[in-house]
PDB file of C-alpha atoms in Angstrom:
ATOM      1  CA  MET A 550     -14.565  -5.204  27.745  1.00 50.00           C
ATOM      2  CA  ARG A 551     -10.896  -5.738  27.011  1.00 56.00           C
ATOM      3  CA  LYS A 552     -11.501  -6.331  23.311  1.00 53.00           C
ATOM      4  CA  ILE A 553     -13.445  -3.099  23.083  1.00 57.00           C
ATOM      5  CA  LEU A 554     -10.407  -1.179  24.345  1.00 59.00           C
ATOM      6  CA  ILE A 555      -7.798  -3.092  22.351  1.00 64.00           C
ATOM      7  CA  LEU A 556      -9.415  -2.775  18.913  1.00 61.00           C
ATOM      8  CA  PRO A 557      -9.296   1.050  18.679  1.00 66.00           C
ATOM      9  CA  VAL A 558      -5.684   1.067  19.853  1.00 66.00           C
ATOM     10  CA  LEU A 559      -4.723  -1.497  17.218  1.00 65.00           C
ATOM     11  CA  GLY A 560      -6.578   0.526  14.598  1.00 64.00           C
ATOM     12  CA  LEU A 561      -4.661   3.674  15.515  1.00 62.00           C
ATOM     13  CA  LEU A 562      -1.363   1.818  15.419  1.00 67.00           C
ATOM     14  CA  ALA A 563      -2.190   0.429  11.995  1.00 64.00           C
ATOM     15  CA  LEU A 564      -3.017   3.882  10.651  1.00 61.00           C
ATOM     16  CA  THR A 565       0.056   5.619  12.059  1.00 68.00           C
ATOM     17  CA  GLY A 566       2.411   2.769  11.191  1.00 66.00           C
ATOM     18  CA  CYS A 567       2.522   3.786   7.523  1.00 66.00           C
ATOM     19  CA  GLU A 568       3.495   7.410   8.144  1.00 71.00           C
ATOM     20  CA  GLY A 569       7.165   7.179   7.202  1.00 78.00           C
ATOM     21  CA  MET A 570       6.776   4.595   4.441  1.00 81.00           C
ATOM     22  CA  SER A 571       7.433   5.171   0.770  1.00 84.00           C
ATOM     23  CA  GLU A 572       4.651   4.974  -1.812  1.00 84.00           C
ATOM     24  CA  THR A 573       5.803   1.496  -2.813  1.00 87.00           C
ATOM     25  CA  GLY A 574       5.844   0.337   0.804  1.00 88.00           C
ATOM     26  CA  ARG A 575       2.338   1.665   1.413  1.00 86.00           C
ATOM     27  CA  THR A 576       0.895   0.032  -1.697  1.00 88.00           C
ATOM     28  CA  THR A 577       2.632  -3.239  -0.841  1.00 89.00           C
ATOM     29  CA  ALA A 578       1.211  -3.212   2.693  1.00 86.00           C
ATOM     30  CA  THR A 579      -2.241  -2.230   1.463  1.00 86.00           C
ATOM     31  CA  GLY A 580      -2.183  -4.954  -1.171  1.00 90.00           C
ATOM     32  CA  ALA A 581      -1.110  -7.533   1.400  1.00 90.00           C
ATOM     33  CA  GLY A 582      -3.899  -6.512   3.780  1.00 87.00           C
ATOM     34  CA  LEU A 583      -6.592  -6.517   1.130  1.00 88.00           C
ATOM     35  CA  GLY A 584      -5.285  -9.769  -0.329  1.00 90.00           C
ATOM     36  CA  ALA A 585      -5.263 -11.428   3.085  1.00 89.00           C
ATOM     37  CA  ALA A 586      -8.835 -10.350   3.777  1.00 87.00           C
ATOM     38  CA  THR A 587     -10.035 -11.499   0.377  1.00 90.00           C
ATOM     39  CA  GLY A 588      -8.084 -14.744   0.633  1.00 90.00           C
ATOM     40  CA  ALA A 589      -9.537 -15.455   4.067  1.00 89.00           C
ATOM     41  CA  ILE A 590     -13.061 -14.943   2.763  1.00 88.00           C
ATOM     42  CA  VAL A 591     -12.502 -17.126  -0.281  1.00 88.00           C
ATOM     43  CA  GLY A 592     -10.600 -19.704   1.777  1.00 89.00           C
ATOM     44  CA  SER A 593     -13.398 -19.922   4.310  1.00 87.00           C
ATOM     45  CA  PHE A 594     -15.681 -21.294   1.603  1.00 88.00           C
ATOM     46  CA  SER A 595     -13.292 -24.197   1.095  1.00 85.00           C
ATOM     47  CA  GLY A 596     -12.800 -24.667   4.827  1.00 87.00           C
ATOM     48  CA  ASN A 597      -9.282 -23.286   5.135  1.00 86.00           C
ATOM     49  CA  ALA A 598      -9.317 -19.553   5.736  1.00 87.00           C
ATOM     50  CA  GLY A 599      -5.728 -19.493   7.035  1.00 87.00           C
ATOM     51  CA  TRP A 600      -4.157 -20.770   3.840  1.00 89.00           C
ATOM     52  CA  GLY A 601      -6.442 -18.543   1.799  1.00 89.00           C
ATOM     53  CA  ALA A 602      -5.329 -15.515   3.801  1.00 89.00           C
ATOM     54  CA  LEU A 603      -1.680 -16.476   3.405  1.00 89.00           C
ATOM     55  CA  ALA A 604      -1.976 -16.955  -0.346  1.00 91.00           C
ATOM     56  CA  GLY A 605      -4.034 -13.781  -0.706  1.00 91.00           C
ATOM     57  CA  ALA A 606      -1.499 -11.772   1.273  1.00 90.00           C
ATOM     58  CA  GLY A 607       1.303 -12.971  -0.987  1.00 92.00           C
ATOM     59  CA  VAL A 608      -0.562 -12.186  -4.185  1.00 93.00           C
ATOM     60  CA  GLY A 609      -1.781  -8.853  -2.809  1.00 92.00           C
ATOM     61  CA  ALA A 610       1.690  -7.829  -1.673  1.00 92.00           C
ATOM     62  CA  ALA A 611       3.164  -8.669  -5.078  1.00 94.00           C
ATOM     63  CA  GLY A 612       0.439  -6.706  -6.840  1.00 93.00           C
ATOM     64  CA  GLY A 613       0.805  -3.766  -4.464  1.00 92.00           C
ATOM     65  CA  TYR A 614       4.558  -3.737  -5.002  1.00 94.00           C
ATOM     66  CA  LEU A 615       4.141  -3.637  -8.772  1.00 94.00           C
ATOM     67  CA  VAL A 616       1.591  -0.817  -8.550  1.00 94.00           C
ATOM     68  CA  GLY A 617       3.894   1.158  -6.247  1.00 92.00           C
ATOM     69  CA  ARG A 618       6.893   0.739  -8.536  1.00 94.00           C
ATOM     70  CA  SER A 619       4.800   1.799 -11.534  1.00 94.00           C
ATOM     71  CA  ARG A 620       3.642   4.945  -9.719  1.00 92.00           C
ATOM     72  CA  ASP A 621       7.218   5.752  -8.710  1.00 92.00           C
ATOM     73  CA  ALA A 622       8.367   5.401 -12.334  1.00 93.00           C
ATOM     74  CA  GLN A 623       5.517   7.600 -13.580  1.00 94.00           C
ATOM     75  CA  ARG A 624       6.307  10.253 -10.989  1.00 92.00           C
ATOM     76  CA  ALA A 625      10.013  10.200 -11.877  1.00 93.00           C
ATOM     77  CA  ALA A 626       9.270  10.488 -15.613  1.00 94.00           C
ATOM     78  CA  TYR A 627       6.878  13.382 -15.010  1.00 95.00           C
ATOM     79  CA  THR A 628       9.392  15.207 -12.823  1.00 94.00           C
ATOM     80  CA  GLN A 629      12.173  14.700 -15.349  1.00 94.00           C
ATOM     81  CA  GLY A 630       9.988  15.980 -18.196  1.00 92.00           C
ATOM     82  CA  TYR A 631       8.870  18.950 -16.146  1.00 91.00           C
ATOM     83  CA  TYR A 632      12.407  20.047 -15.363  1.00 92.00           C
ATOM     84  CA  GLN A 633      13.532  19.502 -18.940  1.00 90.00           C
ATOM     85  CA  GLY A 634      10.637  21.651 -20.115  1.00 89.00           C
ATOM     86  CA  GLN A 635      11.536  24.373 -17.617  1.00 88.00           C
ATOM     87  CA  ALA A 636      15.177  24.326 -18.750  1.00 85.00           C
ATOM     88  CA  GLY A 637      14.191  24.625 -22.427  1.00 79.00           C
ATOM     89  CA  SER A 638      11.648  27.393 -22.029  1.00 68.00           C
ATOM     90  CA  THR A 639      12.587  30.985 -22.761  1.00 59.00           C
ATOM     91  CA  ARG A 640      11.053  33.715 -20.679  1.00 56.00           C
TER      92      ARG A 640
END
């Protein structure tokens, strides 16, 4: 009965924990979570889910960080181009 009550609370905490994070922080955390889950599944086939989860979390976090930084750079370039276009337009 205790597990039934604890799991929804942990789920809510996990969802609200990312509220104030940047885009890069969210993609890093998401990548780490997905990598850990995938690593645990793959690691369980070899008999060591813990090390698989650890390795997967590291790889996922690195990938998520790179995706987040790329999105930040794209957003900054778009914003800069937008404002330059607004400054050069004649109305």
